[in-house]
Coordinates of C-alpha atoms and ligand atoms in Angstrom, one line a residue:
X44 CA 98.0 46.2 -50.0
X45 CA 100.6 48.7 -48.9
X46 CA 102.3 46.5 -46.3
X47 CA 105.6 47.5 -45.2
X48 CA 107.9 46.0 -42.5
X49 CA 109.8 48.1 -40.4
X50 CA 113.2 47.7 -42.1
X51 CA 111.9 47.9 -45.2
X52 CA 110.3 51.3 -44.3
X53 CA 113.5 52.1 -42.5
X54 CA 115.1 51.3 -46.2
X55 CA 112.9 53.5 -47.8
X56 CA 113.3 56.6 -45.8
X57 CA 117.5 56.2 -45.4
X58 CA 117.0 55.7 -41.7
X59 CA 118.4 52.6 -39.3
X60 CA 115.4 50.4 -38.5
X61 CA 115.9 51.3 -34.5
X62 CA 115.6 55.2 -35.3
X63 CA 111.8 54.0 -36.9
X64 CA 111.1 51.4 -33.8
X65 CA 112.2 54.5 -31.0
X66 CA 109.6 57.0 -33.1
X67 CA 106.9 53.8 -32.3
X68 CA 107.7 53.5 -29.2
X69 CA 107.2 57.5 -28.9
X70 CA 103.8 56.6 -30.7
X71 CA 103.4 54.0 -27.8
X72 CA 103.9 51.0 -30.6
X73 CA 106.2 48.7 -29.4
X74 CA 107.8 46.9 -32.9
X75 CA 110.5 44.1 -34.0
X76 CA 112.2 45.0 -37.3
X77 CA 110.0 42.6 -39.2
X78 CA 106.8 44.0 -37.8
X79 CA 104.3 44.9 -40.8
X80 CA 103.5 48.4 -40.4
X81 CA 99.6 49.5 -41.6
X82 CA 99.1 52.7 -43.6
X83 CA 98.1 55.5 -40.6
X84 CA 101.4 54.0 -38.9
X85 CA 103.3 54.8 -42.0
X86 CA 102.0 57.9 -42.4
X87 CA 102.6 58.9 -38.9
X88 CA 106.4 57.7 -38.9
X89 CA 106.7 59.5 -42.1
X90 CA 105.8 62.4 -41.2
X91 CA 108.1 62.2 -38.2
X92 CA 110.8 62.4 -40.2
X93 CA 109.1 65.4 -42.6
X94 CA 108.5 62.9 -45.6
X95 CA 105.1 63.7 -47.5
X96 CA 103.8 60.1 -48.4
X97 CA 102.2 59.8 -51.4
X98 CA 99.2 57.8 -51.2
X99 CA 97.8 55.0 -53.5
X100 CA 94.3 56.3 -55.1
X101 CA 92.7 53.3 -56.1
X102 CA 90.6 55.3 -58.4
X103 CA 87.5 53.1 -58.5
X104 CA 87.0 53.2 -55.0
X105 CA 85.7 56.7 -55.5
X106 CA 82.9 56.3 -57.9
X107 CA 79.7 56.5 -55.8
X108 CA 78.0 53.9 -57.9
X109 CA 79.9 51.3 -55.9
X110 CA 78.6 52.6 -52.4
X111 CA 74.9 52.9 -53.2
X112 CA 72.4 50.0 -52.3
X113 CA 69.9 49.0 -54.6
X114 CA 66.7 49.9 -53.5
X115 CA 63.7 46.6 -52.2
X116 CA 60.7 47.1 -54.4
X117 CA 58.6 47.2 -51.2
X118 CA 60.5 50.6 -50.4
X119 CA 59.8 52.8 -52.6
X120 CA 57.3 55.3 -52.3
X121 CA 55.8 58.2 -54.7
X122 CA 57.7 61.5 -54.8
X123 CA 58.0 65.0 -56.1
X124 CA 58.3 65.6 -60.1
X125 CA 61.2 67.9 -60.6
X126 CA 60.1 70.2 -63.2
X127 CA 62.6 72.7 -64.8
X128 CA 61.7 75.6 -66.9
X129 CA 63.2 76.6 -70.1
X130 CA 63.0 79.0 -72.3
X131 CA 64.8 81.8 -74.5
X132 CA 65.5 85.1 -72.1
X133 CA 63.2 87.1 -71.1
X134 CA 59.9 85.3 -72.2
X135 CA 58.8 85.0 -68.3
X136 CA 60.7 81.9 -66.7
X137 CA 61.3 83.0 -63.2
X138 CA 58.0 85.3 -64.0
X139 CA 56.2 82.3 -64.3
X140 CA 57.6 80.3 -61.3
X141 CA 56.9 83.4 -59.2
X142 CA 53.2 83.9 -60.3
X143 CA 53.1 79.6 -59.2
X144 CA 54.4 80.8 -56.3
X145 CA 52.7 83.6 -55.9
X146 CA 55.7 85.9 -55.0
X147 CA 57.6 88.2 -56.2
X148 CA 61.4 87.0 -56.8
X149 CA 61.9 89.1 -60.1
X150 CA 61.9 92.1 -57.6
X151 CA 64.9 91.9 -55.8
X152 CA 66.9 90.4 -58.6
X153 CA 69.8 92.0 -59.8
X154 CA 68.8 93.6 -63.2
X155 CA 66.0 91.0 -63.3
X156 CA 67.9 88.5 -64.6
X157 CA 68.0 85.4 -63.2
X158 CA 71.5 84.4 -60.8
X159 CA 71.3 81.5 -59.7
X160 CA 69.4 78.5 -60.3
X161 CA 66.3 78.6 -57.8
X162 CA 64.8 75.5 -56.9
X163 CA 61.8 75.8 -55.1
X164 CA 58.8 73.2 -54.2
X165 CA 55.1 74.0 -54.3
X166 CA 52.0 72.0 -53.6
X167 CA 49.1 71.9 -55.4
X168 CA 46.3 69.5 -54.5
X169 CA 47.7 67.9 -51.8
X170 CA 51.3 66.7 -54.5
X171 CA 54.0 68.5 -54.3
X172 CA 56.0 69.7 -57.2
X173 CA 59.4 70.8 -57.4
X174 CA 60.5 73.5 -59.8
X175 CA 63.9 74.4 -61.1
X176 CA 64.2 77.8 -62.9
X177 CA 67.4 77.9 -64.7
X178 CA 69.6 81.1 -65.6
X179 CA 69.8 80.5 -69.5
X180 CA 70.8 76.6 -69.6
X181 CA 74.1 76.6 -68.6
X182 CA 74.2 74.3 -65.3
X183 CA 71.7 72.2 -66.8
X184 CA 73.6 71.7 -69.6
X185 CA 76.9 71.1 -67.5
X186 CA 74.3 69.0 -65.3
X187 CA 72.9 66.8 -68.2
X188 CA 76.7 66.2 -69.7
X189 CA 77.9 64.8 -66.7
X190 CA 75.5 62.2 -66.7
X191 CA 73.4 63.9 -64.2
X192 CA 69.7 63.8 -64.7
X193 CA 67.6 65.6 -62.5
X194 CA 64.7 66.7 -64.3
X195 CA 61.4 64.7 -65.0
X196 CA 59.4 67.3 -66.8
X197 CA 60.6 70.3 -69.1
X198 CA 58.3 72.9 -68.9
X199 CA 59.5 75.2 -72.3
X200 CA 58.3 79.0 -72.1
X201 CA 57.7 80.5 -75.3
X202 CA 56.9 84.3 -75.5
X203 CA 53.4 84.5 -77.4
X204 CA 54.5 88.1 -78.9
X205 CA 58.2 86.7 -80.1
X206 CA 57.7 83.3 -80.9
X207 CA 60.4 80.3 -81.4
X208 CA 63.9 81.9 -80.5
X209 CA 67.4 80.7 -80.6
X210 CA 67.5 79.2 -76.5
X211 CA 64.0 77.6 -77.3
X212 CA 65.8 75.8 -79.8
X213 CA 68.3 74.7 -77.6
X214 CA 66.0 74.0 -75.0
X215 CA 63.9 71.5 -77.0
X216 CA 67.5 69.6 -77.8
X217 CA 68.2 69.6 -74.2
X218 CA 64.8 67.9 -72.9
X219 CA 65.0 65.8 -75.9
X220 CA 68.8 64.5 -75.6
X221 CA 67.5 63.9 -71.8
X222 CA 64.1 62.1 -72.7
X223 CA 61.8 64.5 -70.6
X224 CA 58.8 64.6 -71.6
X225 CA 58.0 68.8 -72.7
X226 CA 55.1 70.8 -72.1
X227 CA 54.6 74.2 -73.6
X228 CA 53.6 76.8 -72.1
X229 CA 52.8 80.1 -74.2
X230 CA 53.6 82.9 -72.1
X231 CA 52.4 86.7 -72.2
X232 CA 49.4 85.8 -73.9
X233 CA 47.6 89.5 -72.5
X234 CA 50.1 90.8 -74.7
X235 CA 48.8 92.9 -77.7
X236 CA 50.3 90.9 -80.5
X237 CA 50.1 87.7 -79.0
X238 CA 50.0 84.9 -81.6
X239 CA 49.6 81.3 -79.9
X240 CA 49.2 79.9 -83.4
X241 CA 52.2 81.4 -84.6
X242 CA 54.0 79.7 -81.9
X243 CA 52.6 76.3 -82.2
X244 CA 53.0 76.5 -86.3
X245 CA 57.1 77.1 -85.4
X246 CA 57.1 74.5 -83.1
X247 CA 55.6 71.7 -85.6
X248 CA 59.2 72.1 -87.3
X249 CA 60.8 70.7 -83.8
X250 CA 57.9 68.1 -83.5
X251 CA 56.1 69.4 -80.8
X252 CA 52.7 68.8 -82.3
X253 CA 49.3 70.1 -80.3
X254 CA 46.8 67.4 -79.7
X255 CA 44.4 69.2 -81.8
X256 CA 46.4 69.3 -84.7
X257 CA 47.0 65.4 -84.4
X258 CA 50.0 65.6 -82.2
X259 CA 51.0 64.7 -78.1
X260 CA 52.6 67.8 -77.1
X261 CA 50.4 69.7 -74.1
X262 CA 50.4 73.2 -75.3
X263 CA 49.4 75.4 -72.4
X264 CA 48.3 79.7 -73.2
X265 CA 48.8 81.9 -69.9
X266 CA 50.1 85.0 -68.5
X267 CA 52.5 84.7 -65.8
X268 CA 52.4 88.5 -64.9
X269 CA 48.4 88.1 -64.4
X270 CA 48.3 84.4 -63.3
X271 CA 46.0 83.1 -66.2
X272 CA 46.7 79.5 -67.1
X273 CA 48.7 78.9 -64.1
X274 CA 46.2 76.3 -62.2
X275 CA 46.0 74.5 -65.9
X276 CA 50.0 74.1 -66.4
X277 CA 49.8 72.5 -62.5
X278 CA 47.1 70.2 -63.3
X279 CA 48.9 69.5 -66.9
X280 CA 52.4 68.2 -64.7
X281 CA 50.7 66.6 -62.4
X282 CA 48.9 64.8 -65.6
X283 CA 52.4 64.1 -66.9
X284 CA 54.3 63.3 -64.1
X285 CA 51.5 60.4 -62.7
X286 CA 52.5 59.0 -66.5
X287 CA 56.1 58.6 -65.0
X288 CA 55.6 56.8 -62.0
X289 CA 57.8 58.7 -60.2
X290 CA 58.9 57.1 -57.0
X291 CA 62.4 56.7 -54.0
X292 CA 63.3 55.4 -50.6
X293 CA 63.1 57.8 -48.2
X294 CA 64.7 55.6 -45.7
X295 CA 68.1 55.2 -46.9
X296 CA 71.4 57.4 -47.1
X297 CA 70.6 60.5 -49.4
X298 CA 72.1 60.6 -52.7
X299 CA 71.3 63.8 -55.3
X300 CA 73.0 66.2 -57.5
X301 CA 74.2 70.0 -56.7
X302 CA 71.9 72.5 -58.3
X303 CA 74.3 75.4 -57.3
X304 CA 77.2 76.5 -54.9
X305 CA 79.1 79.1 -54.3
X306 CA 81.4 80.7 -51.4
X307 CA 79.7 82.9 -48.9
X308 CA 81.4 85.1 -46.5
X309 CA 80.4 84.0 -43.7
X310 CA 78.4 80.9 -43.9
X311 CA 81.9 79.9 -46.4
X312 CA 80.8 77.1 -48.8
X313 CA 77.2 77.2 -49.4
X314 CA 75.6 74.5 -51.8
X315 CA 71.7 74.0 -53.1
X316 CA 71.3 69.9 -53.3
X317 CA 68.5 68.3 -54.8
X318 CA 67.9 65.1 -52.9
X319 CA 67.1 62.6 -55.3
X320 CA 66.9 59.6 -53.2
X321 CA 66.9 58.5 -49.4
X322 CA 66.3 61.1 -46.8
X323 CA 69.5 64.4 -46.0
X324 CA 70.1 64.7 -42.4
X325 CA 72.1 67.8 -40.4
X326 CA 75.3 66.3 -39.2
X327 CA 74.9 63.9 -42.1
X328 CA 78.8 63.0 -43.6
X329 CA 78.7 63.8 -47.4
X330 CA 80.8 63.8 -50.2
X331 CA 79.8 66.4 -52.9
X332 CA 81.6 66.0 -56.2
X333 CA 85.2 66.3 -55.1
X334 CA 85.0 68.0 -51.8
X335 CA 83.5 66.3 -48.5
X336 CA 82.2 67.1 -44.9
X337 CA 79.2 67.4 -42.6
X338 CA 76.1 69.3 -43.3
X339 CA 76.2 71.7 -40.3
X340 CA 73.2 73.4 -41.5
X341 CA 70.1 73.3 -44.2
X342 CA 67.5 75.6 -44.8
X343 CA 65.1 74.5 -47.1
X344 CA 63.2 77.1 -50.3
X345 CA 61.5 79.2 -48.0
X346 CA 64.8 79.8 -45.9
X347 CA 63.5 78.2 -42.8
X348 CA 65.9 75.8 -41.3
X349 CA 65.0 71.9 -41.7
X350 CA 67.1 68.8 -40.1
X351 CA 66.2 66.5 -42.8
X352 CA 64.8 66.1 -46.7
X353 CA 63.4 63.7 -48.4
X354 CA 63.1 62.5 -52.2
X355 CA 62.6 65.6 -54.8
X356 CA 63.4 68.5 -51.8
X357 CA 65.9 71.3 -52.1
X358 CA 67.9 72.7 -49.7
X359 CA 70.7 74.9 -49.3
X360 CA 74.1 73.4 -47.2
X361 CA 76.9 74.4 -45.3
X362 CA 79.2 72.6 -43.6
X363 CA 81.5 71.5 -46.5
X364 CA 85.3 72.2 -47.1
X365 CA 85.3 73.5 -50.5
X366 CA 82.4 74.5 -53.2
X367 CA 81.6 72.3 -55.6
X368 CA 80.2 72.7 -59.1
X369 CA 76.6 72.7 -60.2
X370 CA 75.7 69.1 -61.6
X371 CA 78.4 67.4 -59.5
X372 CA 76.4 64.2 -57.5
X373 CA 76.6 63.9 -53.8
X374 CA 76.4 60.3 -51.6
X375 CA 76.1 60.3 -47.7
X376 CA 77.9 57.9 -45.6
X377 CA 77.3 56.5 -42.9
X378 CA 80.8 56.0 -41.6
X379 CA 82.7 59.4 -41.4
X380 CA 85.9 58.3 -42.0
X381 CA 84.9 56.9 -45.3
X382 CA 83.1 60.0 -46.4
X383 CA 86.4 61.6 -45.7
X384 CA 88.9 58.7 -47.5
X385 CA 86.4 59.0 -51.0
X386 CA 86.1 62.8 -50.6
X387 CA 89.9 63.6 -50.6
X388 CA 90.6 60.7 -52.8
X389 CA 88.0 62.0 -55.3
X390 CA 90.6 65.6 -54.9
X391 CA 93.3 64.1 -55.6
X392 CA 91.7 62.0 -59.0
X393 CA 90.6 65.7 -59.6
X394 CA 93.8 67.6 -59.4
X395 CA 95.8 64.5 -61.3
X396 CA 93.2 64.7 -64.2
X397 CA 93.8 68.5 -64.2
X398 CA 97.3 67.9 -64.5
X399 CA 96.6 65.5 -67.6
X400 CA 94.5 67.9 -69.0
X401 CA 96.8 70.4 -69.9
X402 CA 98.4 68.2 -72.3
X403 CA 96.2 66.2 -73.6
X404 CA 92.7 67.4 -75.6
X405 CA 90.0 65.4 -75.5
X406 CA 87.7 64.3 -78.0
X407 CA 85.0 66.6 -77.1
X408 CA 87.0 69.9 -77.1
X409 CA 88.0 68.6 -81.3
X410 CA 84.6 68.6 -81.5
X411 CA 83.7 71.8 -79.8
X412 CA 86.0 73.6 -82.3
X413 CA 84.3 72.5 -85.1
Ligands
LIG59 P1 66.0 85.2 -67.9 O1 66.0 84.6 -66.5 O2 66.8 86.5 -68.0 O3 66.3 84.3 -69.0 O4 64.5 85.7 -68.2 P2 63.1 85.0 -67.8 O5 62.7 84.1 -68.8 O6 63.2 84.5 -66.4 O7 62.1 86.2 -67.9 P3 61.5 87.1 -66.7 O8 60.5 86.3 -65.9 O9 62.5 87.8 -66.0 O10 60.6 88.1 -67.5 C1 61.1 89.0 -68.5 C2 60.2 90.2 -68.7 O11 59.0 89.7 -69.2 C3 59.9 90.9 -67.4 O12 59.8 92.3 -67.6 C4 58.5 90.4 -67.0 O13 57.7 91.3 -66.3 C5 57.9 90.2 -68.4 N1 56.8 89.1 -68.4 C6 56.9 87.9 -68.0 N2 55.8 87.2 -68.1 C7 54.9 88.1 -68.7 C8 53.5 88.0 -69.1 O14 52.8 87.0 -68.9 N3 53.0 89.1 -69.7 C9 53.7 90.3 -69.8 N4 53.1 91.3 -70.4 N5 55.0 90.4 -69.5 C10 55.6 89.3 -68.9
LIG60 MG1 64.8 84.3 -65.1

């Protein structure tokens, strides 16, 4: 596509077709008027003469389902579960995931609420786990409506002393519009007040029915602040998750979705990636969601710096040009230029659809209204 002679460029950009063939032979192209020119020629000579080209977005050329390989049978291996855990404010979420980890992030966050979305991966009998804690619902809400799912277990946290609350509610519709199988885990049971029954009699209403009353739901009572229950709810996911048959190649280019980002001072665009296939090298050419470059550096949940992660790991990035937006998918490539091509073609989709969107409303945003 794209092909242009000389004199027809030289047509284009009001020039005589031996002003164009003196620029190529500046360029160390030596070219007839009726030469076919390729696109980085055109580009170059262009910009010679201070014209901007516009170039052709084949638009999809960027979606990344076109560049990723279907997987042999004989290549995939078990991995992780990726567990997130939901729950109305306050009833003991990041509590809970510090007790599994038995330290003390609630600490040093700011007001005790949680920021940003830690991902974090423990083991327990020899399988590891990996655990998302979320900050309300919001980035897995923004993950799970653009198509992105991440999670293969919901645990749901339900304050024993306050019972079934509005973001429980809205956490049961999330796990259930994204088929995860939900395990509940009745929090702050050393609590004076503490009513487990009461909380598995609201519950019935969303049809999340204990086995003992005759249902399938895994009801689990603890106390994150004094680590009671906590080796239960791990055996329970591991229970779960062998149900799911949970498996990935960790010998192909990494593909996985953006759990968080955000722009850092120094280290600029910083991004936590779950990796949901293959295996994420350093120096590794990536496009994240609109924006592309190389991973310069990762540093896995315990901050110590890795050079590669496999199926179900998180790790924090640097290394590309611009942040990119929780939920957004990333795909490696093994040819740099091409991670570049998709990445800035992926932009420029981005900043045209922008540029639509300010006109035009969408169906969703009627419906949003309502
Ligand atoms: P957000 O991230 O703001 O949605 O809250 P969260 O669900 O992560 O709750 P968090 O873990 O920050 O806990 C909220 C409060 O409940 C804190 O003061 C905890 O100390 C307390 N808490 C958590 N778990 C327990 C528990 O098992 N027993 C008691 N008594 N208090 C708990
Ligand atoms: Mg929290």
């Amino acid at each position: 596509h794209n092909k242009l002679t000389v004199s027809e460029l030289a047509e284009k950009l009001n020039k005589e077709a031996s002003e164009i063939i003196k620029k190529l032979m500046f360029l160390g192209v030596m070219a007839t008027k009726n030469q076919d020119l390729d696109d980085d020629t055109i580009e170059l000579i262009c910009a010679e003469f201070d014209v901007e080209v516009e170039k052709e977005i084949i638009l999809e050329d960027t979606d990344f389902d076109k560049y990723i390989e279907e997987d042999k049978q004989e290549d995939l291996i078990e991995r992780p579960a990726v567990v997130t855990i939901m729950g109305h404010v306050d009833h003991g979420k990041t509590t809970l995931l510090d007790s599994i980890r038995h330290t003390k992030v609630t600490a040093g966050e700011a007001g005790g609420i949680t920021q940003h979305i830690g991902a974090y991966q423990v083991e327990n009998d020899g399988k590891k786990i990996t655990f998302l804690d979320t900050p309300g619902h919001a980035a897995f809400t923004s993950m799970r409506s653009r198509g992105a799912q991440v999670t293969d277990v919901a645990i749901l946290v339900v304050a024993a002393d306050d019972g079934v609350m509005p973001q429980t509610v809205e956490a049961i519709n999330h796990a259930k519009a994204a088929e995860v199988p939900i395990i509940v885990a009745v929090n702050k049971m050393d609590k004076e007040g503490a009513n487990p029954d009461r909380v598995m009699q609201e519950l019935t209403e969303y049809e999340l029915i204990p086995e003992d009353w005759g249902g399938d739901t895994i009801f689990v009572n603890l106390s994150a602040i004094k680590g009671e229950g906590i080796d239960e709810l791990l055996e329970m996911i591991v229970l779960v998750s062998e149900v799911e048959e949970l498996k990935a190649n960790p010998h192909t280019t990494a593909f996985g979705t953006v759990i968080d980002a955000q722009l850092d001072k120094g280290r600029g665009s910083v991004a936590t990636l779950l990796v949901q296939n293959g295996t994420l090298h350093v120096s590794d050419s990536i496009v994240v969601g609109n924006t592309h470059g190389r991973v310069r550096a990762m540093v896995n949940d315990l901050g110590k710096r890795v050079n590669n992660a496999g199926p179900s790991t998180p790790v924090e990035i640097t290394g590309l040009n611009d942040v990119p937006q929780a939920g957004d998918q990333f795909l490696v490539f093994k040819d740099e230029k091409k991670a570049r091509q998709i990445g800035e073609a992926r932009q420029q989709k981005q900043i045209q659809e922008n540029r639509g969107e300010q006109t035009k409303v969408s169906l969703d945003d009627l419906f949003e209204q309502i």
